[in-house]
Structure formats: C-alpha cells, structure tokens
PDB file of C-alpha atoms in Angstrom:
ATOM      1  CA  UNK G1167      72.069 -52.730  92.049  1.00 64.00           C
ATOM      2  CA  UNK G1168      70.061 -56.096  91.020  1.00 76.00           C
ATOM      3  CA  UNK G1169      70.125 -57.243  87.028  1.00 84.00           C
ATOM      4  CA  UNK G1170      66.185 -56.784  85.724  1.00 83.00           C
ATOM      5  CA  UNK G1171      65.233 -59.894  83.605  1.00 87.00           C
ATOM      6  CA  UNK G1172      62.642 -59.014  80.641  1.00 85.00           C
ATOM      7  CA  UNK G1173      60.545 -61.847  79.226  1.00 87.00           C
ATOM      8  CA  UNK G1174      58.041 -61.552  76.397  1.00 87.00           C
ATOM      9  CA  UNK G1175      54.609 -63.067  77.466  1.00 88.00           C
ATOM     10  CA  UNK G1176      53.311 -63.756  74.068  1.00 89.00           C
ATOM     11  CA  UNK G1177      49.142 -62.078  73.819  1.00 88.00           C
ATOM     12  CA  UNK G1178      49.792 -60.473  76.640  1.00 89.00           C
ATOM     13  CA  UNK G1179      52.878 -58.132  77.377  1.00 86.00           C
ATOM     14  CA  UNK G1180      56.134 -58.393  78.886  1.00 88.00           C
ATOM     15  CA  UNK G1181      57.161 -58.831  82.081  1.00 90.00           C
ATOM     16  CA  UNK G1182      60.156 -57.387  84.463  1.00 89.00           C
ATOM     17  CA  UNK G1183      61.923 -58.372  87.386  1.00 91.00           C
ATOM     18  CA  UNK G1184      64.071 -58.992  89.650  1.00 90.00           C
ATOM     19  CA  UNK G1185      65.671 -60.163  92.638  1.00 90.00           C
ATOM     20  CA  UNK G1186      64.931 -58.023  95.964  1.00 91.00           C
ATOM     21  CA  UNK G1187      67.659 -58.219  98.830  1.00 90.00           C
ATOM     22  CA  UNK G1188      65.595 -60.104 101.061  1.00 89.00           C
ATOM     23  CA  UNK G1189      65.375 -63.319  98.022  1.00 89.00           C
ATOM     24  CA  UNK G1190      62.127 -62.108  96.793  1.00 91.00           C
ATOM     25  CA  UNK G1191      60.990 -61.807  93.157  1.00 92.00           C
ATOM     26  CA  UNK G1192      59.172 -59.086  92.030  1.00 93.00           C
ATOM     27  CA  UNK G1193      57.827 -57.289  89.213  1.00 92.00           C
ATOM     28  CA  UNK G1194      55.452 -55.129  86.720  1.00 91.00           C
ATOM     29  CA  UNK G1195      53.871 -57.032  83.829  1.00 90.00           C
ATOM     30  CA  UNK G1196      53.726 -54.409  81.173  1.00 85.00           C
ATOM     31  CA  UNK G1197      50.862 -55.168  79.062  1.00 85.00           C
ATOM     32  CA  UNK G1198      50.109 -54.924  75.746  1.00 81.00           C
ATOM     33  CA  UNK G1199      47.063 -52.139  76.481  1.00 79.00           C
ATOM     34  CA  UNK G1200      49.303 -50.487  78.733  1.00 77.00           C
ATOM     35  CA  UNK G1201      48.143 -51.488  81.845  1.00 83.00           C
ATOM     36  CA  UNK G1202      50.757 -52.668  84.436  1.00 88.00           C
ATOM     37  CA  UNK G1203      50.796 -55.726  86.931  1.00 92.00           C
ATOM     38  CA  UNK G1204      53.076 -54.989  90.038  1.00 93.00           C
ATOM     39  CA  UNK G1205      53.237 -58.683  91.674  1.00 94.00           C
ATOM     40  CA  UNK G1206      55.750 -60.309  94.333  1.00 94.00           C
ATOM     41  CA  UNK G1207      56.441 -64.050  93.288  1.00 93.00           C
ATOM     42  CA  UNK G1208      55.454 -66.831  95.518  1.00 91.00           C
ATOM     43  CA  UNK G1209      59.165 -67.904  97.644  1.00 88.00           C
ATOM     44  CA  UNK G1210      59.041 -71.407  96.511  1.00 89.00           C
ATOM     45  CA  UNK G1211      57.715 -71.257  92.850  1.00 89.00           C
ATOM     46  CA  UNK G1212      58.837 -67.923  90.757  1.00 83.00           C
ATOM     47  CA  UNK G1213      56.511 -68.499  88.477  1.00 84.00           C
ATOM     48  CA  UNK G1214      53.559 -68.555  90.928  1.00 89.00           C
ATOM     49  CA  UNK G1215      52.891 -65.290  91.919  1.00 90.00           C
ATOM     50  CA  UNK G1216      52.357 -65.070  95.387  1.00 92.00           C
ATOM     51  CA  UNK G1217      50.491 -61.068  95.742  1.00 94.00           C
ATOM     52  CA  UNK G1218      49.513 -58.687  92.618  1.00 93.00           C
ATOM     53  CA  UNK G1219      47.790 -55.566  92.278  1.00 94.00           C
ATOM     54  CA  UNK G1220      46.637 -53.986  88.820  1.00 91.00           C
ATOM     55  CA  UNK G1221      47.366 -50.856  87.900  1.00 87.00           C
ATOM     56  CA  UNK G1222      45.971 -48.130  85.401  1.00 82.00           C
ATOM     57  CA  UNK G1223      48.470 -46.047  82.988  1.00 73.00           C
ATOM     58  CA  UNK G1224      47.480 -42.978  85.506  1.00 75.00           C
ATOM     59  CA  UNK G1225      48.156 -45.130  88.819  1.00 82.00           C
ATOM     60  CA  UNK G1226      51.542 -46.507  87.031  1.00 78.00           C
ATOM     61  CA  UNK G1227      52.639 -42.736  86.824  1.00 73.00           C
ATOM     62  CA  UNK G1228      51.099 -41.919  90.541  1.00 79.00           C
ATOM     63  CA  UNK G1229      53.339 -45.095  91.547  1.00 82.00           C
ATOM     64  CA  UNK G1230      56.531 -44.197  89.762  1.00 76.00           C
ATOM     65  CA  UNK G1231      56.379 -40.210  91.017  1.00 74.00           C
ATOM     66  CA  UNK G1232      56.300 -41.913  94.521  1.00 79.00           C
ATOM     67  CA  UNK G1233      59.131 -44.495  93.681  1.00 78.00           C
ATOM     68  CA  UNK G1234      60.859 -40.815  92.598  1.00 70.00           C
ATOM     69  CA  UNK G1235      61.059 -40.483  89.122  1.00 65.00           C
ATOM     70  CA  UNK G1236      60.126 -37.286  88.166  1.00 62.00           C
ATOM     71  CA  UNK G1237      62.279 -36.212  90.651  1.00 63.00           C
ATOM     72  CA  UNK G1238      65.255 -37.238  89.127  1.00 61.00           C
ATOM     73  CA  UNK G1239      64.020 -35.472  85.480  1.00 64.00           C
ATOM     74  CA  UNK G1240      63.973 -32.375  87.747  1.00 64.00           C
ATOM     75  CA  UNK G1241      66.956 -32.966  89.016  1.00 64.00           C
ATOM     76  CA  UNK G1242      68.866 -33.448  85.924  1.00 62.00           C
ATOM     77  CA  UNK G1243      67.015 -30.488  84.370  1.00 62.00           C
ATOM     78  CA  UNK G1244      67.960 -28.104  87.105  1.00 62.00           C
ATOM     79  CA  UNK G1245      71.400 -29.491  86.943  1.00 61.00           C
ATOM     80  CA  UNK G1246      71.730 -28.276  83.389  1.00 57.00           C
ATOM     81  CA  UNK G1247      69.801 -25.176  82.858  1.00 60.00           C
ATOM     82  CA  UNK G1248      72.972 -24.081  85.582  1.00 58.00           C
ATOM     83  CA  UNK G1249      75.569 -25.103  83.031  1.00 62.00           C
ATOM     84  CA  UNK G1250      76.551 -22.573  80.263  1.00 63.00           C
ATOM     85  CA  UNK G1251      75.843 -24.459  76.973  1.00 71.00           C
ATOM     86  CA  UNK G1252      74.507 -26.993  77.945  1.00 76.00           C
ATOM     87  CA  UNK G1253      70.474 -27.773  77.248  1.00 82.00           C
ATOM     88  CA  UNK G1254      68.283 -30.881  78.075  1.00 81.00           C
ATOM     89  CA  UNK G1255      64.863 -31.983  76.913  1.00 84.00           C
ATOM     90  CA  UNK G1256      62.041 -33.800  77.027  1.00 84.00           C
ATOM     91  CA  UNK G1257      61.356 -35.441  72.873  1.00 87.00           C
ATOM     92  CA  UNK G1258      58.516 -37.178  72.180  1.00 86.00           C
ATOM     93  CA  UNK G1259      58.619 -39.744  70.071  1.00 87.00           C
ATOM     94  CA  UNK G1260      55.235 -39.687  67.827  1.00 83.00           C
ATOM     95  CA  UNK G1261      56.207 -43.258  65.844  1.00 71.00           C
ATOM     96  CA  UNK G1262      58.977 -44.402  63.025  1.00 68.00           C
ATOM     97  CA  UNK G1263      58.210 -45.901  60.014  1.00 64.00           C
ATOM     98  CA  UNK G1264      60.208 -48.880  61.131  1.00 68.00           C
ATOM     99  CA  UNK G1265      61.454 -49.784  64.315  1.00 68.00           C
ATOM    100  CA  UNK G1266      65.691 -47.931  65.029  1.00 84.00           C
ATOM    101  CA  UNK G1267      67.135 -48.282  67.032  1.00 89.00           C
ATOM    102  CA  UNK G1268      69.782 -45.391  68.719  1.00 90.00           C
ATOM    103  CA  UNK G1269      72.495 -46.655  67.053  1.00 90.00           C
ATOM    104  CA  UNK G1270      70.552 -47.013  63.627  1.00 90.00           C
ATOM    105  CA  UNK G1271      69.347 -43.125  63.784  1.00 90.00           C
ATOM    106  CA  UNK G1272      73.026 -42.112  64.384  1.00 91.00           C
ATOM    107  CA  UNK G1273      71.659 -39.354  67.198  1.00 91.00           C
ATOM    108  CA  UNK G1274      74.759 -38.471  68.580  1.00 92.00           C
ATOM    109  CA  UNK G1275      77.287 -38.496  65.376  1.00 93.00           C
ATOM    110  CA  UNK G1276      74.598 -36.352  63.238  1.00 94.00           C
ATOM    111  CA  UNK G1277      73.675 -34.386  66.329  1.00 93.00           C
ATOM    112  CA  UNK G1278      76.271 -34.073  68.848  1.00 93.00           C
ATOM    113  CA  UNK G1279      73.498 -34.840  71.191  1.00 92.00           C
ATOM    114  CA  UNK G1280      72.735 -37.866  73.574  1.00 92.00           C
ATOM    115  CA  UNK G1281      69.758 -39.674  74.184  1.00 92.00           C
ATOM    116  CA  UNK G1282      70.671 -40.194  78.455  1.00 89.00           C
ATOM    117  CA  UNK G1283      67.278 -41.801  79.229  1.00 89.00           C
ATOM    118  CA  UNK G1284      63.764 -42.939  77.276  1.00 89.00           C
ATOM    119  CA  UNK G1285      60.821 -43.354  78.642  1.00 87.00           C
ATOM    120  CA  UNK G1286      58.247 -45.734  77.573  1.00 86.00           C
ATOM    121  CA  UNK G1287      54.797 -45.346  79.703  1.00 79.00           C
ATOM    122  CA  UNK G1288      55.967 -45.118  83.010  1.00 74.00           C
ATOM    123  CA  UNK G1289      58.951 -47.527  82.611  1.00 81.00           C
ATOM    124  CA  UNK G1290      62.356 -45.973  82.608  1.00 86.00           C
ATOM    125  CA  UNK G1291      65.243 -46.946  80.803  1.00 87.00           C
ATOM    126  CA  UNK G1292      68.229 -45.040  81.922  1.00 86.00           C
ATOM    127  CA  UNK G1293      71.452 -44.969  80.199  1.00 87.00           C
ATOM    128  CA  UNK G1294      70.267 -46.624  76.327  1.00 88.00           C
ATOM    129  CA  UNK G1295      73.034 -47.987  74.794  1.00 88.00           C
ATOM    130  CA  UNK G1296      73.032 -47.741  70.454  1.00 89.00           C
ATOM    131  CA  UNK G1297      70.769 -51.098  70.709  1.00 88.00           C
ATOM    132  CA  UNK G1298      68.137 -50.176  72.086  1.00 90.00           C
ATOM    133  CA  UNK G1299      64.957 -50.406  70.217  1.00 89.00           C
ATOM    134  CA  UNK G1300      62.550 -46.650  70.226  1.00 90.00           C
ATOM    135  CA  UNK G1301      59.085 -46.903  69.594  1.00 86.00           C
ATOM    136  CA  UNK G1302      56.241 -44.584  68.603  1.00 84.00           C
ATOM    137  CA  UNK G1303      54.961 -42.751  72.527  1.00 84.00           C
ATOM    138  CA  UNK G1304      58.318 -43.285  73.929  1.00 87.00           C
ATOM    139  CA  UNK G1305      60.016 -40.217  75.754  1.00 88.00           C
ATOM    140  CA  UNK G1306      63.660 -39.461  75.078  1.00 90.00           C
ATOM    141  CA  UNK G1307      65.722 -37.437  77.410  1.00 89.00           C
ATOM    142  CA  UNK G1308      68.954 -35.625  75.265  1.00 91.00           C
ATOM    143  CA  UNK G1309      71.642 -33.501  75.988  1.00 89.00           C
ATOM    144  CA  UNK G1310      73.681 -31.590  74.110  1.00 89.00           C
ATOM    145  CA  UNK G1311      74.175 -28.027  72.949  1.00 89.00           C
ATOM    146  CA  UNK G1312      70.909 -26.251  71.865  1.00 86.00           C
ATOM    147  CA  UNK G1313      71.562 -26.770  67.869  1.00 91.00           C
ATOM    148  CA  UNK G1314      72.369 -30.794  68.533  1.00 92.00           C
ATOM    149  CA  UNK G1315      69.389 -31.175  70.957  1.00 90.00           C
ATOM    150  CA  UNK G1316      66.809 -28.890  68.232  1.00 91.00           C
ATOM    151  CA  UNK G1317      68.650 -31.715  65.247  1.00 94.00           C
ATOM    152  CA  UNK G1318      68.023 -35.019  67.572  1.00 92.00           C
ATOM    153  CA  UNK G1319      64.363 -33.338  68.132  1.00 91.00           C
ATOM    154  CA  UNK G1320      64.053 -32.831  64.635  1.00 90.00           C
ATOM    155  CA  UNK G1321      65.623 -36.720  63.802  1.00 89.00           C
ATOM    156  CA  UNK G1322      63.071 -38.272  66.378  1.00 89.00           C
ATOM    157  CA  UNK G1323      60.046 -36.910  65.489  1.00 85.00           C
ATOM    158  CA  UNK G1324      60.916 -37.842  61.475  1.00 77.00           C
ATOM    159  CA  UNK G1325      61.946 -34.702  60.367  1.00 57.00           C
ATOM    160  CA  UNK G1326      65.781 -35.908  59.788  1.00 56.00           C
ATOM    161  CA  UNK G1327      65.970 -38.861  58.608  1.00 51.00           C
TER     162      UNK G1327
END
C-alpha cells in the first residue's frame, strides 16, 4: 500500500495524497467547510492540479460507498455477530473539552475495548495508533466485550473522564 502524504493547507484544510501504481499523484483536499476536492496532479509538477472535482458532503459519502467503505463496516459487524462475547459498536464523539489522543484517553486500559477505526467525515482511518487525535464528529469503531464497549462509549462521549 502506498504511503499517504498529509499536508496542512493554512486557511484551506488538509491535503492527503499518494502515488498510484502508474506514477500519478492522486489526492483529496478536505476543506474546513466540509467540502472534499478529489484531484490528480500534473505529471510534470505535483504541486499543479491537472484535474479536480469538488464534492459536497453527501457526494463524498457516495464516493466512499462506491470505493467500498461501507462494505468494510458491514463485514466487520457481520463477523462480530458470529463471535460469542465480541461486541462491535460505532460511537460518535460529540466533542471533547480539549483535543485528546486515543492513548491519552487510555481507552483500552480503562475499558478493555479497542479502537479499530475512526471515520472523520468520509475519511476512514483504519487501525489508528495511540497518538491519533480524536475530534468532535468523529465516529469510532470500538471492539471488545459488551461491558467494555459500553464503558468506551461512555468515555468517548464525555461521561468517564
């Protein structure tokens, strides 16, 4: 899998890009206002956009679905339902008093549940590490025992500080 380059664009948002198998630079600019811009950079100048398409939030969700994003979520849920004692839940983070990383919240050590993925808008972050900063509006995929997942939900939603 190609590494994804993440670049903050002051006053605009964040640019995510990677090099495709055929040598093209493909990326998404996640604007502060929620828009997503999918682009292909010029072959000779990676800072120059050759083609771009601006997507509203709903259109971004459609594209994510077409690329298989919701299929992954359905498969994880189906697998969990077939394993005794394993609970999987999507937890929306309503907002945190201050930016917090998964590690700083001590989710696993305090609840026994694990954060398996984070969805931020239409951007998936699979297997986030302890340094991953959570933000209001994130949807977190939590896996563990039923009680552990309940405790993680409570912690992520501000009830277990």
